[in-house]
mmCIF file of C-alpha atoms and ligand atoms in Angstrom:
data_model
loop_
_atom_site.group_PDB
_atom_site.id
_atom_site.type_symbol
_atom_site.label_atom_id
_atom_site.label_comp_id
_atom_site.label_asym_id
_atom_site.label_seq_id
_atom_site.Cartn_x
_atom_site.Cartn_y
_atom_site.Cartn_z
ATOM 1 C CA UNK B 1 -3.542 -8.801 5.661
ATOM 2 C CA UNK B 2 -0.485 -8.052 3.545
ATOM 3 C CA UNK B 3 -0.672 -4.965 1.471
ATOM 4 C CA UNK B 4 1.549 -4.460 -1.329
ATOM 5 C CA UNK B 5 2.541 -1.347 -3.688
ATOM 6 C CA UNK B 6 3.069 -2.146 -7.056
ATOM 7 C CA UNK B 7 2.951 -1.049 -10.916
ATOM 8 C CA UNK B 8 1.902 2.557 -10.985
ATOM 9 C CA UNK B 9 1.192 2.497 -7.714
ATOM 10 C CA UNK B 10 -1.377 -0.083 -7.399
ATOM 11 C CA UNK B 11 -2.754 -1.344 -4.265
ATOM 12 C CA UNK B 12 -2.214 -4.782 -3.926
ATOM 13 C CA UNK B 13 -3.590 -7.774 -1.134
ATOM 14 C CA UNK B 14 -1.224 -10.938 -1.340
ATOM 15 C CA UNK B 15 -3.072 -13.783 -1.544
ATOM 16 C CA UNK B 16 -1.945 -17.447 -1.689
ATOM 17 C CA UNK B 17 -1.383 -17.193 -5.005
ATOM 18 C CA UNK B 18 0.393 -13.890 -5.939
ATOM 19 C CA UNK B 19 -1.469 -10.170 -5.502
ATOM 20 C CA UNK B 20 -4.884 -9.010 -5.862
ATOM 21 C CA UNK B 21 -5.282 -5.770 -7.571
ATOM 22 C CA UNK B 22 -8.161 -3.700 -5.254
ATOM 23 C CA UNK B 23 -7.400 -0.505 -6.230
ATOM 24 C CA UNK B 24 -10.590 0.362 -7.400
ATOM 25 C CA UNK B 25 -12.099 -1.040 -3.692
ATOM 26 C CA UNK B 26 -10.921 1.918 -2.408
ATOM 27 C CA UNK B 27 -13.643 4.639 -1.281
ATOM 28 C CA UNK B 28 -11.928 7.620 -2.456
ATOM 29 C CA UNK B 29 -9.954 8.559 -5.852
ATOM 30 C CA UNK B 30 -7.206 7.154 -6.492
ATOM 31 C CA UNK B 31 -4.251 9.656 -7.102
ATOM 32 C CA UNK B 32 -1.211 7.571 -9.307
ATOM 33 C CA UNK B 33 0.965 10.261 -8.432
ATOM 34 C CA UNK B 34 3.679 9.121 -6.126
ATOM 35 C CA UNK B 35 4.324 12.739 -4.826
ATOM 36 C CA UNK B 36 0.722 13.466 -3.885
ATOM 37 C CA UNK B 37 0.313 10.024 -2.575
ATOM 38 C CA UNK B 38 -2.501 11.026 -0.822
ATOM 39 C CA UNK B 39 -4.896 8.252 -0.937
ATOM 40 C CA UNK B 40 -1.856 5.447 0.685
ATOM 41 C CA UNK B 41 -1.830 8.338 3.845
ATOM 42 C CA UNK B 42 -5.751 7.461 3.671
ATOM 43 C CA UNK B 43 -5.169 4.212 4.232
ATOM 44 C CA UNK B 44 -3.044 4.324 6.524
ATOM 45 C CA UNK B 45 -5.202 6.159 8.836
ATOM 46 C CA UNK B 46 -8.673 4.779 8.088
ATOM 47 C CA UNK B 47 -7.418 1.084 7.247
ATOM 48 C CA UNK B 48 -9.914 -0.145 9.915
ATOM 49 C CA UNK B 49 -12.788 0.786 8.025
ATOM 50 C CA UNK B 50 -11.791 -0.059 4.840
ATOM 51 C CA UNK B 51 -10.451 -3.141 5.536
ATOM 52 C CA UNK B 52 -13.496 -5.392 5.118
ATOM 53 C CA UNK B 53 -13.916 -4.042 1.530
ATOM 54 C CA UNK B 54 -10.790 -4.817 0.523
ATOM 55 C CA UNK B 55 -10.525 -7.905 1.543
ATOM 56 C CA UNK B 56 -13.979 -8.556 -0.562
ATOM 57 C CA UNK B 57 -12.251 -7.108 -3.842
ATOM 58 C CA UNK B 58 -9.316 -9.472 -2.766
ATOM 59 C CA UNK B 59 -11.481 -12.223 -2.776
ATOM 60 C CA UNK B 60 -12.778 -11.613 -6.090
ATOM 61 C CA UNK B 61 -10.225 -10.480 -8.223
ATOM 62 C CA UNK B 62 -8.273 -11.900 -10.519
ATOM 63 C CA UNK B 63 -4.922 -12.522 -8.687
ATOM 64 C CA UNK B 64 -1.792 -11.443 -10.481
ATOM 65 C CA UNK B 65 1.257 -13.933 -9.898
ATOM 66 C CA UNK B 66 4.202 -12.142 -8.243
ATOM 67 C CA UNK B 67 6.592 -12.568 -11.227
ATOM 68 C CA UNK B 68 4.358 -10.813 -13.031
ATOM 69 C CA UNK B 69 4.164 -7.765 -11.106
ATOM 70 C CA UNK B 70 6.922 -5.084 -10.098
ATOM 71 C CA UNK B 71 6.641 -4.203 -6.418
ATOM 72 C CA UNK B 72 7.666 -1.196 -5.041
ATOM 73 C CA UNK B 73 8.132 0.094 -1.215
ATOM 74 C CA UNK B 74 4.873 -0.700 0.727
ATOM 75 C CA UNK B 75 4.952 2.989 1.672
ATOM 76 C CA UNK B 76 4.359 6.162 0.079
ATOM 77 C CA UNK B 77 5.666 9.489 0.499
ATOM 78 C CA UNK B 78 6.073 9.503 4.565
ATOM 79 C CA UNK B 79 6.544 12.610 6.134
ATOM 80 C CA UNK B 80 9.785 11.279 7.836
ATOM 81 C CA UNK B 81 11.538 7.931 8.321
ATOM 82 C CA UNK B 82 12.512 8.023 11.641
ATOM 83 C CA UNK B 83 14.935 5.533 12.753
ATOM 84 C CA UNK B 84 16.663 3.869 16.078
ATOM 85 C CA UNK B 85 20.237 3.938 16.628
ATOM 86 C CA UNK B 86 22.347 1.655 19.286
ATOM 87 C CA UNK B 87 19.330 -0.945 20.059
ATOM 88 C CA UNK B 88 21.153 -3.853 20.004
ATOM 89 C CA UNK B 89 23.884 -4.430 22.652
ATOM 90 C CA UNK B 90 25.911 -6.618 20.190
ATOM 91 C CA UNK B 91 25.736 -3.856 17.567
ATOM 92 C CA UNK B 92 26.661 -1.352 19.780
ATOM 93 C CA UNK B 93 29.706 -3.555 21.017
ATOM 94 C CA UNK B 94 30.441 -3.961 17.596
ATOM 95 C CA UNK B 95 30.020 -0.310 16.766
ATOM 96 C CA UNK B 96 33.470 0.801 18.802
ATOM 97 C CA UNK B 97 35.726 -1.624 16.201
ATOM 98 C CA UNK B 98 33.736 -0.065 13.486
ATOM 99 C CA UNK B 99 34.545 3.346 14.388
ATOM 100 C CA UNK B 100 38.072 2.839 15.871
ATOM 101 C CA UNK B 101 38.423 1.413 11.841
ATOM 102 C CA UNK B 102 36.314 4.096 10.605
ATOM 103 C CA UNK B 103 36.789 7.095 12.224
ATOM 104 C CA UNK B 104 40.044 6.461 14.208
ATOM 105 C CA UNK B 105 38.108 7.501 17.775
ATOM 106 C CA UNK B 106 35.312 6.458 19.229
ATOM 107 C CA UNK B 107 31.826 9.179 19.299
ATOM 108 C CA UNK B 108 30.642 7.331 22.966
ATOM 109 C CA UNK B 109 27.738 9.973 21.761
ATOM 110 C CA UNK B 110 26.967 7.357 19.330
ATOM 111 C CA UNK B 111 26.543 4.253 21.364
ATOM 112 C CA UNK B 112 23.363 5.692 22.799
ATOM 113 C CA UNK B 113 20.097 5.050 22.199
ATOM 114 C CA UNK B 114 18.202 7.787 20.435
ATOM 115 C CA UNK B 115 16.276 8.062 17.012
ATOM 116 C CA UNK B 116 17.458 10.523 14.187
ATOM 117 C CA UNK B 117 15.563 11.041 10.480
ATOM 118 C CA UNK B 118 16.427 9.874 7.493
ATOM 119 C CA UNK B 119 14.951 11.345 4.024
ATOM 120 C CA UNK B 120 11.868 10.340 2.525
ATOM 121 C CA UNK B 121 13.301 10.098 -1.007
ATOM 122 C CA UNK B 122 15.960 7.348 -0.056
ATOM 123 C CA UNK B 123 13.495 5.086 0.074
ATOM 124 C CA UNK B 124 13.315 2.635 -2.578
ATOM 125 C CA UNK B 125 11.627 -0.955 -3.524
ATOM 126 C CA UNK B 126 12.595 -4.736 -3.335
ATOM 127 C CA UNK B 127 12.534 -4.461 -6.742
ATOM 128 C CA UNK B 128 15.450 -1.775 -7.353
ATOM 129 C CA UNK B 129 19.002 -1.929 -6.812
ATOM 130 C CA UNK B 130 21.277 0.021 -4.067
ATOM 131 C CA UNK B 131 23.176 2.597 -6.072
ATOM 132 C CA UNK B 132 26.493 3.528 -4.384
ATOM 133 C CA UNK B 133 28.006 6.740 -4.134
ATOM 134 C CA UNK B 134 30.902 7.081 -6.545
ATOM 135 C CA UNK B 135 32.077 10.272 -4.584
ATOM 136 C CA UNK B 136 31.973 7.941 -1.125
ATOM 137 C CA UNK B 137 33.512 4.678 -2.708
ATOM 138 C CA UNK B 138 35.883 7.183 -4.320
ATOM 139 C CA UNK B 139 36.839 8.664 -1.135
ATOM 140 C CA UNK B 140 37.169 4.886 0.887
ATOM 141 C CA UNK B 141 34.368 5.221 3.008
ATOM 142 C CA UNK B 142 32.979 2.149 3.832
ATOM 143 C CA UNK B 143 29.540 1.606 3.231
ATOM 144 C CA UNK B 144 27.218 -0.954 5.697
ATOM 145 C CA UNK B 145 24.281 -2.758 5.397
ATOM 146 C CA UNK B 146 21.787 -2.651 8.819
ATOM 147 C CA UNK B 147 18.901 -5.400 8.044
ATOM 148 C CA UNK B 148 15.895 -3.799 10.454
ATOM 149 C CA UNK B 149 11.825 -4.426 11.068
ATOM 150 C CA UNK B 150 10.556 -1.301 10.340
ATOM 151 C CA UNK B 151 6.979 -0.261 11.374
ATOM 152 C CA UNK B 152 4.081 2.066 9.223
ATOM 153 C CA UNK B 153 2.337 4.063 11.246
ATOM 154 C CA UNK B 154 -1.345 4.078 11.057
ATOM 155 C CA UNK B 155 -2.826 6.135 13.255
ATOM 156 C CA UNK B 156 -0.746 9.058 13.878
ATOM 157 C CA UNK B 157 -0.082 11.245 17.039
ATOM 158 C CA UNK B 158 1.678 13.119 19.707
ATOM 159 C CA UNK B 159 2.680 11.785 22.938
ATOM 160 C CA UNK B 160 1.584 8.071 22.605
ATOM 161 C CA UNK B 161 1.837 6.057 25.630
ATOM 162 C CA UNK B 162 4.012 2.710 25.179
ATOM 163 C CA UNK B 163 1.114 0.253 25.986
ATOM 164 C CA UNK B 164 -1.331 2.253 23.419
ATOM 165 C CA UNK B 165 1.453 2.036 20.556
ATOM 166 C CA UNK B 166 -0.008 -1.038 18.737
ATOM 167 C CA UNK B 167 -3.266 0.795 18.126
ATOM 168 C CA UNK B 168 -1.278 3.678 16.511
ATOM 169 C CA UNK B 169 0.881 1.059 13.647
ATOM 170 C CA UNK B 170 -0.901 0.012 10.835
ATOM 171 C CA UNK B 171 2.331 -2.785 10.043
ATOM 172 C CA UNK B 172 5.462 -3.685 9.683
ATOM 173 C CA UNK B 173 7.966 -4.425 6.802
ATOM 174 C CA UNK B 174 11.722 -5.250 6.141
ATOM 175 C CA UNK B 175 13.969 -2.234 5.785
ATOM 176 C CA UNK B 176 17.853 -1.433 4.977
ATOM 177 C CA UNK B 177 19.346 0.865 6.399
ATOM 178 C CA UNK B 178 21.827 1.909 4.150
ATOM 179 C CA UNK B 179 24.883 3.935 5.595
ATOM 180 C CA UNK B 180 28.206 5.375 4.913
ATOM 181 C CA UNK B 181 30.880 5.106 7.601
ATOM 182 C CA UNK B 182 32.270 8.916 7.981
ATOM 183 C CA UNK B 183 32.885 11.677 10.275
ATOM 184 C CA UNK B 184 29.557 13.320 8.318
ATOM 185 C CA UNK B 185 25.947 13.985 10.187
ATOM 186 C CA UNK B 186 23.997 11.122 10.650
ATOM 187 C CA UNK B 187 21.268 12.544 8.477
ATOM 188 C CA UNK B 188 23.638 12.728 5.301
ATOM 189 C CA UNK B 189 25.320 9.437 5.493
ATOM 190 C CA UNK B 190 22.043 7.602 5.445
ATOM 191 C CA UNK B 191 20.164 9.630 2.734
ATOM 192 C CA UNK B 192 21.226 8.581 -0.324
ATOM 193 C CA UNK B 193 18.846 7.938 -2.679
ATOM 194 C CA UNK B 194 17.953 4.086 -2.231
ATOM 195 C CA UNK B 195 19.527 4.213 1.445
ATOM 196 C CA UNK B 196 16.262 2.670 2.349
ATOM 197 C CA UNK B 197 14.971 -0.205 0.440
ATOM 198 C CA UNK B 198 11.377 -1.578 2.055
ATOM 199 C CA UNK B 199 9.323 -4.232 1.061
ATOM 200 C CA UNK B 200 8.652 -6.792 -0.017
ATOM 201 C CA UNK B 201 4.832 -5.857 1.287
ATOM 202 C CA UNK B 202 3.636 -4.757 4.643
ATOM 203 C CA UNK B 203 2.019 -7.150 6.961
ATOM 204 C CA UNK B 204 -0.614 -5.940 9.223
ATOM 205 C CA UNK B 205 0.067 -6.152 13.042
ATOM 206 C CA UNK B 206 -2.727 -8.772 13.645
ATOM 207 C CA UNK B 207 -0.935 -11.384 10.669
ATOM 208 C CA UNK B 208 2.627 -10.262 12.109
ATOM 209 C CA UNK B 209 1.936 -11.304 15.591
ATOM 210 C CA UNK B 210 4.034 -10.299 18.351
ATOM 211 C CA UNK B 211 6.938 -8.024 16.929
ATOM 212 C CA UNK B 212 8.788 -8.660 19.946
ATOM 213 C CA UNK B 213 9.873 -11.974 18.344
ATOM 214 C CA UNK B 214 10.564 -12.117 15.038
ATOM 215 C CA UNK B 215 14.077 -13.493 13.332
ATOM 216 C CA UNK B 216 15.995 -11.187 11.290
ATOM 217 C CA UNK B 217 18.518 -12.434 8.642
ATOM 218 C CA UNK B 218 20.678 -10.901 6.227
ATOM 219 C CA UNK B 219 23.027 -12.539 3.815
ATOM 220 C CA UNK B 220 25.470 -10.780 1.402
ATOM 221 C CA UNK B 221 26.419 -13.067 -1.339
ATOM 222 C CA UNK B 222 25.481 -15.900 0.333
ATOM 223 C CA UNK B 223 27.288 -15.741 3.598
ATOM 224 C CA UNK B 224 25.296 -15.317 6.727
ATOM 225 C CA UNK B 225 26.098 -11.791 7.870
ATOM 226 C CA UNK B 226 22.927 -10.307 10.509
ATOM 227 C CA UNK B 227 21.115 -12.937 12.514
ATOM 228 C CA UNK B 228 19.254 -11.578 15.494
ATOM 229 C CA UNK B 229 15.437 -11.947 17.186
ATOM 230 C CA UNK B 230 13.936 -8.717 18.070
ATOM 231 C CA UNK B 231 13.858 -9.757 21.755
ATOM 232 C CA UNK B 232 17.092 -8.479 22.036
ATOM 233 C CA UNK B 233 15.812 -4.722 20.723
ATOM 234 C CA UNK B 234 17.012 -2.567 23.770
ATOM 235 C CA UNK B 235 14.236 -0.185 23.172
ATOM 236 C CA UNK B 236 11.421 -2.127 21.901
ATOM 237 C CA UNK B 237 9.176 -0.839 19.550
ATOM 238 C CA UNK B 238 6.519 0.493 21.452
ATOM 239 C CA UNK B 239 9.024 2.215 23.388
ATOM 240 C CA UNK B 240 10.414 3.648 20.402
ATOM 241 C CA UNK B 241 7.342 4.963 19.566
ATOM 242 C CA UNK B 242 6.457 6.651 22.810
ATOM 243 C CA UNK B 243 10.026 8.453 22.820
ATOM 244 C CA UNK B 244 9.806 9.576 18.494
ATOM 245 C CA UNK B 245 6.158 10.673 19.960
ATOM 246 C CA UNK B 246 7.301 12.517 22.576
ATOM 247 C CA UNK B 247 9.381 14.994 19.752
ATOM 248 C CA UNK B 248 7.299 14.814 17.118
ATOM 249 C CA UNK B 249 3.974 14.271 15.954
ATOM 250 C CA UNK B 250 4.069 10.743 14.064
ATOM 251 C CA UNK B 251 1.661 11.019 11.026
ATOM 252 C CA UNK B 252 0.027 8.209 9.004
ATOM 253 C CA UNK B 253 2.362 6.610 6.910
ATOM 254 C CA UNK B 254 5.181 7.373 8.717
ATOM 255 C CA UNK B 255 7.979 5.246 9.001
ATOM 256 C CA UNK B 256 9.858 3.778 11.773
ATOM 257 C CA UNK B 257 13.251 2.077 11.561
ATOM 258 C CA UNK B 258 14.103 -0.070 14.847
ATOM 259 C CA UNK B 259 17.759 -0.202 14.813
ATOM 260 C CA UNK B 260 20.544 -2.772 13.324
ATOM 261 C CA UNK B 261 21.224 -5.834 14.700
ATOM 262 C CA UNK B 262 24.742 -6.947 15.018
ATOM 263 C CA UNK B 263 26.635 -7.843 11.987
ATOM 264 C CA UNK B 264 26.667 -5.036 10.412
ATOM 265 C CA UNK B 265 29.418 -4.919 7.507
ATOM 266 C CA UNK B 266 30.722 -2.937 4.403
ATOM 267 C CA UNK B 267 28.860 -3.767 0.828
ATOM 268 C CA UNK B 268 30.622 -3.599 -2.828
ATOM 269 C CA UNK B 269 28.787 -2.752 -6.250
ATOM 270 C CA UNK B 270 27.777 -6.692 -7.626
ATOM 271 C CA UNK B 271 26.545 -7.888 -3.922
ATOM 272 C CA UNK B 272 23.187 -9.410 -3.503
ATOM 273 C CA UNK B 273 22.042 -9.148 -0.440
ATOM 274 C CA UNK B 274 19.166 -10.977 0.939
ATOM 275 C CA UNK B 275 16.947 -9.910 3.406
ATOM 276 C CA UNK B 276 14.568 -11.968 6.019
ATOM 277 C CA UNK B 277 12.274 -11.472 8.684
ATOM 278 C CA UNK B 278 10.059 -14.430 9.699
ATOM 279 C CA UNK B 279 6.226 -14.031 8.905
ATOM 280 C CA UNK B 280 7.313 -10.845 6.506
ATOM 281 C CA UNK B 281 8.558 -11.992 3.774
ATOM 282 C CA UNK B 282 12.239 -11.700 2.425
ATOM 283 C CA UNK B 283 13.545 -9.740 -0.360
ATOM 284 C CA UNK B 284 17.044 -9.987 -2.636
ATOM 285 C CA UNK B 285 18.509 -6.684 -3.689
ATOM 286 C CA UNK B 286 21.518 -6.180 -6.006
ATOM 287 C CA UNK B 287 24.448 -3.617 -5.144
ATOM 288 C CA UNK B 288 25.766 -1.415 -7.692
HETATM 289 MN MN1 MN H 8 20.008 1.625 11.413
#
């Protein structure tokens, strides 16, 4: 199933056709708020149950084509965004030009794996555009795309075994991980408000299939920039989510970034970037 955000905060199945609205399918109130957000957590957690009703309501409602519609990020107010840095070896090969340009040194700190958090309120939807920093462009920083399958936790919890990870993700969906190139914390550089655009929808791990092989493409203006399977993830992602585990409790709803693939590269206000990853979907975003 592919479940999709949209309007003021509708719930959304996509169907062949466009999206079905099955917000009212839902067995519990549904709360418009965005900050509150409560009943997407819900979901996330008891999607197994409620499943089979909404994929009745999909079934009968009247489907809404998807120009007619304004989606927004298939999540909704996660307690973190937790994300994987130096998973690819080509990006992390990459990553000592980058700094050496960047920082004038390489941090060998940086070339390992680990995961670090991002803020909740950079997120942003396929249907909004990447705002740059002035203060940042003013100061020449460069700032990168990273074109990444993220994962939704379902499920939550603490200390999850790799092999039991599937059973704690509710789906996956296409995330950028917007970042400035400076001597600044991690934590700052990739929090600015649309830092992390998701969508276009999320697609449940049964219709995803094996996340261990998907393709990943990006293109800025055209040009092929990111082009990468997620066999080559050095930590893959149930890996990832036995380590983030290990820290912290993952709650529903959570989100999990799985690290850029190589080709990273700086972005300009008036790109479009476009954003692929096979069986999810793709989504165009403009720069600004
Ligand atoms: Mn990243």
């Amino acid at each position: 199933m592919r479940l999709a955000i949209f309007g003021e905060q509708r719930l959304g199945v996509l169907t062949g056709g466009g999206v079905a609205d099955v917000t009212h399918a839902l067995p519990w109130p549904h709360d418009p708020d965005p900050l509150t957000a409560g009943w997407w957590r819900r979901l996330c957690r008891d999607f197994t149950a409620v499943r089979p009703a909404l994929a009745r309501a999909a079934a009968q409602a009247t489907v809404l084509p998807l120009s007619e519609v304004r989606l927004k990020a298939p999540v909704l107010g996660p307690s973190k965004i937790i994300a994987a840095a130096s998973n690819y070896s080509g990006h992390v090969t990459e990553m000592h030009e980058v700094q050496r340009r960047t920082l004038g040194r390489v941090e060998s700190w940086m070339m390992e794996f680990d995961v670090f958090l991002k803020a909740p309120s950079a997120v942003s939807g396929p249907a909004d555009d990447i705002v740059l920093p002035p203060a940042e462009l003013a100061a020449g920083h460069e700032i990168h795309h990273e074109s990444e399958l993220v994962a939704v936790i379902g499920v939550g919890g603490k200390d999850i075994p790799a092999a039991s990870a599937p059973g704690h993700l509710l789906g996956y969906t296409i995330g950028l991980d917007i970042t400035v190139r400076s001597a600044a914390d991690r934590s700052r550089r990739k929090s600015y408000d649309t830092f992390s655009p998701l969508g276009p929808w999320l697609t449940t791990l049964d219709e995803a299939g094996d996340a261990g092989d998907l393709d990943i493409e990006l293109e800025c203006n055209g040009m092929a920039r990111q082009k990468v399977n997620t066999s080559g993830l050095l930590v893959p992602l149930p890996d990832i989510v036995a380590y983030a585990s290990s820290v912290m409790t993952l709650l529903p709803g959570d989100v999990i970034f799985t690290g850029a693939p190589p080709g990273v590269g700086p972005i300009a206000p008036g790109d479009r970037l476009r954003t692929r990853i096979s069986r999810l979907g793709e989504m165009e975003l403009r720069v600004r």
